[in-house]
Coordinates of C-alpha atoms in Angstrom, one line a residue:
X1 CA 27.6 87.5 32.1
X2 CA 26.7 90.4 29.7
X3 CA 29.9 92.4 30.5
X4 CA 32.0 89.3 30.0
X5 CA 30.5 88.8 26.5
X6 CA 31.2 92.4 25.6
X7 CA 34.8 92.1 26.8
X8 CA 35.2 88.8 24.8
X9 CA 33.8 90.2 21.5
X10 CA 35.8 93.5 22.1
X11 CA 39.0 91.4 22.4
X12 CA 38.2 89.6 19.1
X13 CA 37.6 93.0 17.4
X14 CA 40.9 94.3 18.8
X15 CA 42.8 91.2 17.6
X16 CA 41.3 91.5 14.1
X17 CA 42.1 95.2 14.1
X18 CA 45.7 94.4 15.1
X19 CA 46.0 91.8 12.4
X20 CA 44.6 94.2 9.7
X21 CA 47.0 96.9 10.9
X22 CA 50.0 94.5 10.6
X23 CA 48.8 93.4 7.1
X24 CA 48.9 97.0 5.8
X25 CA 51.7 98.5 8.0
X26 CA 54.5 98.8 5.6
X27 CA 52.6 100.8 3.0
X28 CA 50.7 102.7 5.7
X29 CA 54.0 103.9 7.2
X30 CA 55.4 104.8 3.8
X31 CA 52.9 107.6 3.5
X32 CA 54.7 110.5 5.1
X33 CA 53.9 114.3 5.3
X34 CA 57.5 115.2 4.3
X35 CA 57.2 113.2 1.1
X36 CA 53.8 114.7 0.3
X37 CA 55.3 118.2 0.9
X38 CA 58.3 117.5 -1.4
X39 CA 56.2 116.2 -4.2
X40 CA 53.5 118.9 -4.0
X41 CA 56.2 121.7 -3.8
X42 CA 57.5 120.3 -7.1
X43 CA 54.1 119.8 -8.8
X44 CA 52.9 123.3 -8.0
X45 CA 56.2 125.0 -8.8
X46 CA 56.8 127.7 -11.4
X47 CA 58.1 125.1 -13.8
X48 CA 54.6 123.6 -14.1
X49 CA 53.1 126.9 -15.2
X50 CA 49.8 126.1 -13.6
X51 CA 49.2 122.8 -15.4
X52 CA 46.7 124.1 -17.9
X53 CA 45.2 121.4 -20.0
X54 CA 46.9 120.9 -23.4
X55 CA 49.8 123.2 -22.3
X56 CA 53.4 122.2 -21.6
X57 CA 53.2 122.5 -17.8
X58 CA 50.4 119.9 -17.7
X59 CA 52.3 117.8 -20.1
X60 CA 55.3 117.8 -17.7
X61 CA 53.0 116.8 -14.8
X62 CA 51.7 113.9 -16.9
X63 CA 55.2 112.6 -17.5
X64 CA 56.1 113.0 -13.8
X65 CA 53.1 111.0 -12.7
X66 CA 53.9 108.2 -15.2
X67 CA 57.5 108.1 -14.0
X68 CA 56.4 107.8 -10.4
X69 CA 54.0 105.0 -11.2
X70 CA 56.9 103.2 -12.9
X71 CA 59.1 103.7 -9.9
X72 CA 56.4 102.4 -7.6
X73 CA 56.2 99.2 -9.7
X74 CA 52.7 99.7 -11.0
X75 CA 51.7 97.7 -14.0
X76 CA 51.0 99.9 -17.1
X77 CA 47.2 100.0 -17.7
X78 CA 47.3 100.9 -21.4
X79 CA 49.3 98.1 -23.0
X80 CA 52.9 98.9 -22.2
X81 CA 52.1 102.5 -21.3
X82 CA 50.6 104.4 -18.4
X83 CA 49.1 107.0 -20.7
X84 CA 45.5 106.8 -22.0
X85 CA 45.2 109.4 -24.8
X86 CA 42.2 111.7 -24.4
X87 CA 41.4 113.5 -27.7
X88 CA 40.3 117.1 -27.1
X89 CA 39.0 120.1 -29.0
X90 CA 39.9 123.5 -27.7
X91 CA 37.4 126.0 -29.1
X92 CA 35.8 129.4 -28.6
X93 CA 32.2 130.3 -29.3
X94 CA 31.3 133.0 -31.7
X95 CA 28.6 134.7 -29.6
X96 CA 27.5 137.1 -32.3
X97 CA 26.7 134.3 -34.8
X98 CA 25.3 131.8 -32.2
X99 CA 21.6 132.3 -32.0
X100 CA 18.2 130.8 -31.3
X101 CA 15.3 131.4 -33.7
X102 CA 11.7 130.7 -32.6
X103 CA 9.1 130.4 -35.4
X104 CA 5.5 130.3 -34.0
X105 CA 2.1 131.2 -35.4
X106 CA 3.6 132.7 -38.5
X107 CA 6.0 135.0 -36.6
X108 CA 9.7 134.6 -36.0
X109 CA 12.0 136.0 -33.3
X110 CA 15.7 135.6 -32.7
X111 CA 17.6 135.5 -29.4
X112 CA 21.3 135.7 -28.6
X113 CA 23.5 136.1 -25.5
X114 CA 22.4 136.7 -22.7
X115 CA 19.0 135.1 -23.5
X116 CA 20.7 132.2 -25.2
X117 CA 24.0 130.9 -23.8
X118 CA 26.1 127.8 -23.8
X119 CA 29.0 126.0 -25.4
X120 CA 29.1 123.3 -28.1
X121 CA 32.1 122.4 -30.2
X122 CA 30.4 121.5 -33.5
X123 CA 29.2 124.2 -35.8
X124 CA 25.8 123.7 -37.4
X125 CA 22.1 124.2 -37.5
X126 CA 19.8 122.1 -35.2
X127 CA 16.2 122.5 -36.2
X128 CA 13.0 120.9 -34.9
X129 CA 9.7 121.2 -33.2
X130 CA 9.8 121.7 -29.4
X131 CA 8.6 119.4 -26.6
X132 CA 8.5 120.4 -22.9
X133 CA 9.9 117.5 -20.9
X134 CA 9.6 118.8 -17.3
X135 CA 12.9 118.5 -15.5
X136 CA 14.3 116.2 -18.3
X137 CA 14.7 113.2 -16.0
X138 CA 14.1 109.5 -16.6
X139 CA 14.8 107.6 -13.3
X140 CA 13.3 104.1 -13.3
X141 CA 14.5 103.4 -9.8
X142 CA 12.6 106.5 -8.5
X143 CA 9.5 105.5 -10.7
X144 CA 9.8 109.0 -12.3
X145 CA 9.9 109.7 -16.0
X146 CA 9.5 113.2 -17.6
X147 CA 9.6 111.5 -21.0
X148 CA 6.6 109.3 -20.4
X149 CA 3.9 109.7 -23.0
X150 CA 5.8 112.1 -25.3
X151 CA 7.7 111.6 -28.5
X152 CA 11.0 113.5 -28.6
X153 CA 12.7 111.7 -31.5
X154 CA 14.2 114.3 -33.8
X155 CA 12.9 117.1 -31.7
X156 CA 14.3 119.8 -29.3
X157 CA 13.4 119.4 -25.7
X158 CA 12.8 122.3 -23.3
X159 CA 13.5 121.3 -19.6
X160 CA 13.8 123.0 -16.2
X161 CA 17.1 123.3 -14.4
X162 CA 17.6 121.3 -11.1
X163 CA 15.1 118.6 -10.1
X164 CA 11.6 118.3 -8.5
X165 CA 10.8 119.0 -4.9
X166 CA 14.2 120.6 -4.3
X167 CA 13.4 121.9 -0.8
X168 CA 11.3 118.9 0.4
X169 CA 13.4 116.8 2.9
X170 CA 11.0 113.9 2.3
X171 CA 11.2 114.0 -1.5
X172 CA 12.3 110.9 -3.4
X173 CA 14.8 113.3 -5.0
X174 CA 16.6 113.9 -1.8
X175 CA 15.3 117.5 -1.7
X176 CA 17.9 118.7 0.8
X177 CA 20.6 117.4 -1.4
X178 CA 21.2 116.7 -5.1
X179 CA 20.7 113.3 -6.8
X180 CA 22.8 112.3 -9.8
X181 CA 20.0 113.5 -12.1
X182 CA 20.2 117.2 -11.4
X183 CA 23.2 117.8 -13.6
X184 CA 22.8 119.2 -17.2
X185 CA 25.1 116.6 -18.7
X186 CA 23.1 113.8 -17.2
X187 CA 20.0 115.4 -18.6
X188 CA 21.7 115.7 -22.0
X189 CA 22.5 112.0 -22.0
X190 CA 18.9 111.2 -21.1
X191 CA 17.5 113.4 -23.9
X192 CA 19.9 111.8 -26.3
X193 CA 18.7 108.3 -25.4
X194 CA 15.2 109.5 -26.1
X195 CA 16.2 110.7 -29.6
X196 CA 16.3 114.4 -29.0
X197 CA 18.6 116.5 -31.2
X198 CA 19.2 119.4 -28.7
X199 CA 18.3 120.6 -25.2
X200 CA 17.2 124.0 -24.0
X201 CA 17.5 124.4 -20.2
X202 CA 15.3 127.0 -18.6
X203 CA 15.6 128.3 -15.0
X204 CA 13.2 126.5 -12.7
X205 CA 10.9 129.4 -11.8
X206 CA 10.2 128.3 -8.2
X207 CA 13.8 128.1 -7.2
X208 CA 14.3 129.9 -3.9
X209 CA 15.6 133.4 -4.5
X210 CA 19.2 134.0 -3.3
X211 CA 19.9 130.3 -3.1
X212 CA 22.8 130.6 -5.4
X213 CA 26.5 130.1 -4.9
X214 CA 28.8 133.1 -4.7
X215 CA 31.7 134.0 -6.9
X216 CA 35.3 133.4 -6.4
X217 CA 37.3 135.3 -3.7
X218 CA 40.1 137.5 -4.9
X219 CA 41.9 140.8 -4.5
X220 CA 39.0 142.9 -6.0
X221 CA 38.4 144.1 -9.5
X222 CA 42.0 144.8 -10.2
X223 CA 43.0 141.2 -9.5
X224 CA 40.0 139.8 -11.4
X225 CA 41.0 141.9 -14.4
X226 CA 44.1 139.7 -14.7
X227 CA 42.1 136.5 -14.8
X228 CA 42.1 135.3 -18.5
X229 CA 39.1 133.7 -20.1
X230 CA 39.3 130.0 -19.5
X231 CA 39.6 127.9 -22.6
X232 CA 36.6 125.8 -23.5
X233 CA 37.4 122.2 -24.3
X234 CA 35.4 119.1 -25.3
X235 CA 36.1 115.5 -26.1
X236 CA 36.9 115.2 -29.7
X237 CA 34.5 112.9 -31.6
X238 CA 32.2 112.5 -28.6
X239 CA 28.6 111.6 -29.4
X240 CA 26.6 114.5 -27.8
X241 CA 23.9 116.9 -28.6
X242 CA 23.9 120.7 -27.9
X243 CA 22.7 121.9 -24.5
X244 CA 22.0 125.6 -24.2
X245 CA 20.6 127.8 -21.5
X246 CA 17.6 130.1 -22.2
X247 CA 16.3 132.9 -20.1
X248 CA 12.9 132.9 -18.4
X249 CA 11.7 135.3 -21.1
X250 CA 12.4 132.8 -23.9
X251 CA 10.9 129.9 -21.8
X252 CA 7.7 131.8 -21.2
X253 CA 7.3 132.5 -24.9
X254 CA 7.6 128.8 -25.7
X255 CA 5.6 127.5 -22.7
X256 CA 2.7 129.8 -23.5
X257 CA 1.4 127.0 -25.8
X258 CA 0.6 124.9 -22.8
X259 CA -1.8 127.5 -21.4
X260 CA 0.1 127.5 -18.2
X261 CA 2.9 129.5 -16.7
X262 CA 6.3 128.0 -16.0
X263 CA 5.6 128.4 -12.3
X264 CA 2.3 126.6 -12.5
X265 CA 4.0 123.7 -14.5
X266 CA 6.7 123.3 -11.9
X267 CA 4.2 123.5 -9.0
X268 CA 2.2 120.7 -10.6
X269 CA 5.2 118.5 -11.0
X270 CA 6.4 119.2 -7.5
X271 CA 3.1 118.5 -5.9
X272 CA 2.3 115.2 -7.8
X273 CA 5.6 113.9 -9.2
X274 CA 3.6 113.3 -12.4
X275 CA 5.0 114.5 -15.8
X276 CA 3.6 117.7 -17.1
X277 CA 5.3 117.1 -20.4
X278 CA 3.7 118.3 -23.7
X279 CA 4.3 119.3 -27.3
X280 CA 4.5 123.1 -27.6
X281 CA 2.0 123.6 -30.4
X282 CA 3.4 124.6 -33.7
X283 CA 6.6 126.1 -32.3
X284 CA 9.7 125.4 -34.3
X285 CA 13.2 126.2 -33.0
X286 CA 16.5 126.5 -34.9
X287 CA 19.8 126.7 -33.0
X288 CA 22.6 128.2 -35.1
X289 CA 25.9 127.2 -33.4
X290 CA 29.1 128.9 -34.5
X291 CA 32.6 128.7 -33.2
X292 CA 35.3 131.3 -33.9
X293 CA 38.3 129.0 -33.2
X294 CA 38.9 125.3 -33.1
X295 CA 42.1 123.4 -32.3
X296 CA 42.6 119.7 -31.7
X297 CA 45.0 118.3 -29.0
X298 CA 45.7 115.3 -27.0
X299 CA 45.9 115.1 -23.2
X300 CA 46.3 111.9 -21.2
X301 CA 44.8 110.0 -18.3
X302 CA 47.7 108.4 -16.4
X303 CA 46.8 104.9 -15.2
X304 CA 48.6 102.1 -13.4
X305 CA 47.5 98.8 -11.8
X306 CA 48.3 97.0 -8.6
X307 CA 47.3 93.5 -9.6
X308 CA 45.2 91.7 -7.0
X309 CA 46.5 88.7 -5.1
X310 CA 43.4 86.5 -5.4
X311 CA 43.3 84.5 -8.7
X312 CA 39.5 85.0 -9.0
X313 CA 38.9 88.4 -7.4
X314 CA 41.8 90.2 -9.2
X315 CA 39.5 90.5 -12.2
X316 CA 37.5 93.1 -10.1
X317 CA 38.7 96.7 -9.7
X318 CA 38.9 99.3 -7.0
X319 CA 39.5 102.7 -8.6
X320 CA 41.5 105.5 -7.1
X321 CA 41.5 108.9 -8.9
X322 CA 42.5 112.5 -9.0
X323 CA 43.1 115.1 -11.7
X324 CA 46.4 116.7 -12.8
X325 CA 45.3 119.9 -14.6
X326 CA 44.7 123.3 -13.2
X327 CA 44.2 126.9 -14.6
X328 CA 47.6 128.0 -16.0
X329 CA 48.9 131.5 -16.0
X330 CA 47.3 134.8 -15.2
X331 CA 47.5 137.7 -17.8
X332 CA 50.2 139.4 -15.6
X333 CA 52.3 136.2 -15.5
X334 CA 51.2 135.1 -12.0
X335 CA 50.7 131.3 -11.8
X336 CA 47.6 129.5 -10.7
X337 CA 49.7 126.9 -8.9
X338 CA 46.8 124.7 -7.9
X339 CA 48.5 123.2 -4.9
X340 CA 45.3 122.1 -3.3
X341 CA 43.3 121.9 -6.5
X342 CA 44.4 119.4 -7.4
X343 CA 48.1 119.1 -6.8
X344 CA 47.1 117.6 -3.4
X345 CA 45.0 114.9 -5.0
X346 CA 47.6 114.1 -7.6
X347 CA 50.3 113.7 -5.0
X348 CA 48.0 111.7 -2.9
X349 CA 47.4 109.2 -5.7
X350 CA 51.2 109.0 -6.3
X351 CA 51.7 108.4 -2.6
X352 CA 49.2 105.5 -2.7
X353 CA 51.0 104.0 -5.7
X354 CA 54.3 103.9 -3.7
X355 CA 52.5 102.7 -0.6
X356 CA 50.8 99.7 -2.3
X357 CA 54.0 99.1 -4.2
X358 CA 56.1 98.6 -1.1
X359 CA 53.6 96.7 0.9
X360 CA 54.5 93.0 0.7
X361 CA 50.8 92.0 0.8
X362 CA 48.5 93.1 -1.9
X363 CA 44.7 93.4 -1.8
X364 CA 42.7 90.5 -3.3
X365 CA 41.1 92.7 -5.9
X366 CA 43.1 94.8 -8.3
X367 CA 43.6 98.5 -7.8
X368 CA 43.5 100.9 -10.7
X369 CA 45.1 104.3 -10.0
X370 CA 44.2 107.0 -12.5
X371 CA 45.0 110.7 -12.6
X372 CA 42.5 112.2 -15.0
X373 CA 43.0 114.9 -17.7
X374 CA 41.1 118.1 -18.1
X375 CA 38.9 118.0 -15.0
X376 CA 38.9 121.8 -14.9
X377 CA 37.5 121.9 -18.4
X378 CA 34.5 119.7 -17.5
X379 CA 35.6 116.4 -16.1
X380 CA 36.7 115.4 -19.6
X381 CA 39.3 112.8 -18.8
X382 CA 36.9 111.1 -16.4
X383 CA 34.0 111.1 -18.9
X384 CA 36.4 109.8 -21.6
X385 CA 37.5 107.0 -19.2
X386 CA 33.8 106.1 -18.4
X387 CA 33.2 105.7 -22.2
X388 CA 36.5 103.9 -22.8
X389 CA 37.3 102.1 -19.5
X390 CA 40.6 100.4 -19.1
X391 CA 39.0 97.8 -16.9
X392 CA 35.3 96.8 -17.0
X393 CA 33.0 99.2 -15.2
X394 CA 30.6 96.4 -14.4
X395 CA 33.3 94.8 -12.1
X396 CA 34.5 98.1 -10.7
X397 CA 33.4 97.9 -7.1
X398 CA 34.2 101.3 -5.6
X399 CA 36.0 104.6 -6.4
X400 CA 38.0 106.8 -4.1
X401 CA 38.4 110.2 -5.7
X402 CA 40.8 112.8 -4.4
X403 CA 40.1 116.4 -5.3
X404 CA 41.4 119.1 -2.9
X405 CA 42.5 117.1 0.1
X406 CA 45.1 119.5 1.5
X407 CA 43.5 122.5 3.2
X408 CA 41.4 123.4 6.1
X409 CA 37.9 124.4 5.1
X410 CA 37.3 128.1 5.5
X411 CA 34.4 130.5 4.9
X412 CA 34.6 132.1 1.4
X413 CA 32.5 134.0 -1.1
X414 CA 31.7 130.6 -2.7
X415 CA 30.1 129.2 0.4
X416 CA 29.2 132.1 2.7
X417 CA 25.8 131.5 4.3
X418 CA 25.2 128.3 2.3
X419 CA 26.9 125.6 4.3
X420 CA 27.9 125.2 7.9
X421 CA 31.7 125.1 8.4
X422 CA 33.1 124.2 11.8
X423 CA 35.4 126.6 13.6
X424 CA 38.2 124.1 13.4
X425 CA 38.5 121.8 10.4
X426 CA 42.2 121.0 10.9
X427 CA 41.3 117.3 11.4
X428 CA 38.3 117.0 9.0
X429 CA 37.6 115.5 5.6
X430 CA 34.3 115.6 3.7
X431 CA 33.1 112.4 2.2
X432 CA 30.6 113.1 -0.6
X433 CA 28.1 110.7 -2.1
X434 CA 27.7 108.0 0.5
X435 CA 23.9 108.2 0.4
X436 CA 24.3 106.0 -2.6
X437 CA 26.3 103.4 -0.6
X438 CA 26.1 103.1 3.2
X439 CA 28.5 100.1 2.9
X440 CA 31.2 102.5 1.6
X441 CA 30.7 104.9 4.5
X442 CA 30.9 102.0 6.9
X443 CA 34.2 100.8 5.4
X444 CA 35.7 104.3 5.7
X445 CA 34.6 104.5 9.3
X446 CA 36.2 101.1 10.1
X447 CA 39.5 102.2 8.5
X448 CA 39.4 105.5 10.3
X449 CA 40.2 103.7 13.5
X450 CA 43.7 103.8 12.3
X451 CA 43.9 107.5 11.8
X452 CA 41.2 109.3 13.8
X453 CA 40.0 111.9 11.3
X454 CA 36.6 113.7 11.7
X455 CA 34.4 112.5 8.8
X456 CA 31.8 115.0 7.6
X457 CA 29.0 114.2 5.2
X458 CA 27.4 117.6 5.1
X459 CA 27.9 118.0 1.3
X460 CA 25.3 115.3 0.7
X461 CA 22.7 117.9 1.7
X462 CA 23.9 120.5 -0.8
X463 CA 21.7 121.7 -3.7
X464 CA 23.3 125.1 -4.3
X465 CA 27.0 124.5 -4.9
X466 CA 26.3 121.3 -6.8
X467 CA 29.3 119.6 -5.3
X468 CA 28.1 116.1 -6.2
X469 CA 28.7 116.9 -9.9
X470 CA 32.0 118.9 -9.7
X471 CA 34.7 116.2 -9.6
X472 CA 35.8 113.1 -11.4
X473 CA 33.8 110.6 -9.3
X474 CA 30.5 111.8 -11.0
X475 CA 30.9 110.1 -14.4
X476 CA 31.3 106.7 -12.6
X477 CA 28.3 107.5 -10.3
X478 CA 26.2 107.6 -13.5
X479 CA 27.3 103.9 -14.1
X480 CA 26.0 102.7 -10.7
X481 CA 29.5 102.5 -9.1
X482 CA 29.9 103.6 -5.5
X483 CA 31.9 106.6 -6.5
X484 CA 32.8 109.0 -3.7
X485 CA 34.7 112.3 -3.5
X486 CA 37.1 112.9 -0.7
X487 CA 37.4 116.7 -0.2
X488 CA 38.7 119.0 2.5
X489 CA 36.5 121.9 1.4
X490 CA 36.6 125.3 -0.2
X491 CA 38.7 128.3 1.1
X492 CA 39.4 131.8 -0.1
X493 CA 42.4 130.6 -2.2
X494 CA 40.2 128.3 -4.3
X495 CA 41.1 129.0 -8.0
X496 CA 43.4 131.9 -7.0
X497 CA 47.1 132.4 -7.6
X498 CA 47.4 132.2 -3.8
X499 CA 46.6 128.4 -3.8
X500 CA 50.2 127.6 -2.9
X501 CA 52.0 124.6 -1.3
X502 CA 53.0 126.5 1.9
X503 CA 49.3 126.7 2.9
X504 CA 48.7 122.9 2.8
X505 CA 48.0 121.0 6.1
X506 CA 50.4 118.2 5.4
X507 CA 49.7 116.4 8.7
X508 CA 46.0 116.1 7.8
X509 CA 46.8 115.2 4.2
X510 CA 49.0 112.4 5.5
X511 CA 46.1 111.1 7.5
X512 CA 43.7 111.3 4.6
X513 CA 46.0 109.4 2.2
X514 CA 46.6 106.8 4.9
X515 CA 42.8 106.4 5.5
X516 CA 42.3 105.9 1.7
X517 CA 45.1 103.3 1.7
X518 CA 43.5 101.3 4.5
X519 CA 40.0 101.7 3.0
X520 CA 41.4 100.4 -0.3
X521 CA 42.5 97.2 1.5
X522 CA 39.0 96.9 3.0
X523 CA 37.4 97.3 -0.4
X524 CA 39.9 95.0 -2.0
X525 CA 39.6 92.2 0.5
X526 CA 36.0 92.3 1.6
X527 CA 33.8 89.3 0.7
X528 CA 31.0 91.9 0.3
X529 CA 32.3 95.0 -1.5
X530 CA 30.1 98.2 -1.2
X531 CA 26.6 97.9 -2.6
X532 CA 25.2 100.6 -4.7
X533 CA 21.6 102.0 -4.2
X534 CA 20.5 103.7 -7.4
X535 CA 17.6 105.4 -5.6
X536 CA 19.8 106.3 -2.6
X537 CA 19.9 104.2 0.5
X538 CA 16.6 103.8 2.4
X539 CA 16.1 106.7 4.9

């Protein structure tokens, strides 16, 4: 009897699978490797000049994406336009005039680079007493708050980098992998909510030596000499406070007021998960921030909608995203083509637009396809969208983010000795962040029956390369959205002029885009869209 029941339910599953496949077949079959190759060859061509944010090559890419969305029949998401303006400031710090002064016990000492480093677009003096706030984290869902019992309004907070119990696999902070709170921007937002006027980030003293990511690969010093300084950009008019890094020497001077060493303070936090926060005596700090150059400009998020087919559910949103910018020109005129990063993701989103456009059946929920601006300059387009959403974030049910979906993962300076890479990754894609939503992972696994990729979740156990924070899904993750990064991994051509379209694995890229297309239907049609677990799913 038992084998018959298994056969019966297996037949039902196959029938449902066949029905679902038929429902999505037209668009699924429209996603073809040769189309991806043609589009990516164009997008990473010399004419695009490396798609540097606020430069003409990226402007051309923006217009191309918008025209493809129009051809695919997507509804404009910004009134009658596909373009959401993202106001930016392009600036350079004046390192000589940017300084940190500490006044304590009648004495004053001043620090500059390399003891005091960072970027902030707004010139000015930021002055106040100093409060130590542990790791700078307020996480109600983890029952952890470094700001408990301290007053930081109008003050400057000193915090440690990273997060507690980093190497403890049983930690509530997912010690073998980052949580969304380990990022400096998240800590800035938390400090700002608590009324702080600036943040000083000190190295966490007990961080395991050598547990740092490597530099970029490249053709040695001669090649690196041609690499221009990357422009620093910020969102114009954004409400933010300065975040600067300080050396251990500066931190030790400030923390001496507690009567404990920085290492002892971290050890106490790690062992008890209780705040060790405290006012730092009569110490007063003044940050003098100076820029040597400031220029305003406008880039654009490119956004289009596939309207949902269900009268009620179409108010809800499934978000697909990538980013269109890259790193421009090298000093010697060579081009950072960015075929994988992130021409591949941009072309993938365009392919999805056409696939959903031609498919006669639409998902029940609406789909919003966005290619973000200025990711390479700090996820700026995505942060701007999170602050100015085109559709409500509270009814955004999931995000599929493409960033580097075109290559086979290979050992590189960036990753050597830090992450396990299979000998053959030619049929593999990394799915990053599903510890926040097992339902999301389950939907991808279901849809993967159509394509047969190997799904790898190893980056959820990364605390060194900080991959969780390094692409455009992260700003939405801070808003309790199941926001996941699809990523084929690093390789020696990452951020090199050798990241060219001839090195893309187009057969695998086709499978990844098809998997995302089918998963979008699952998210769009499911009676129970992915649930988000703020504390991470129960282990």
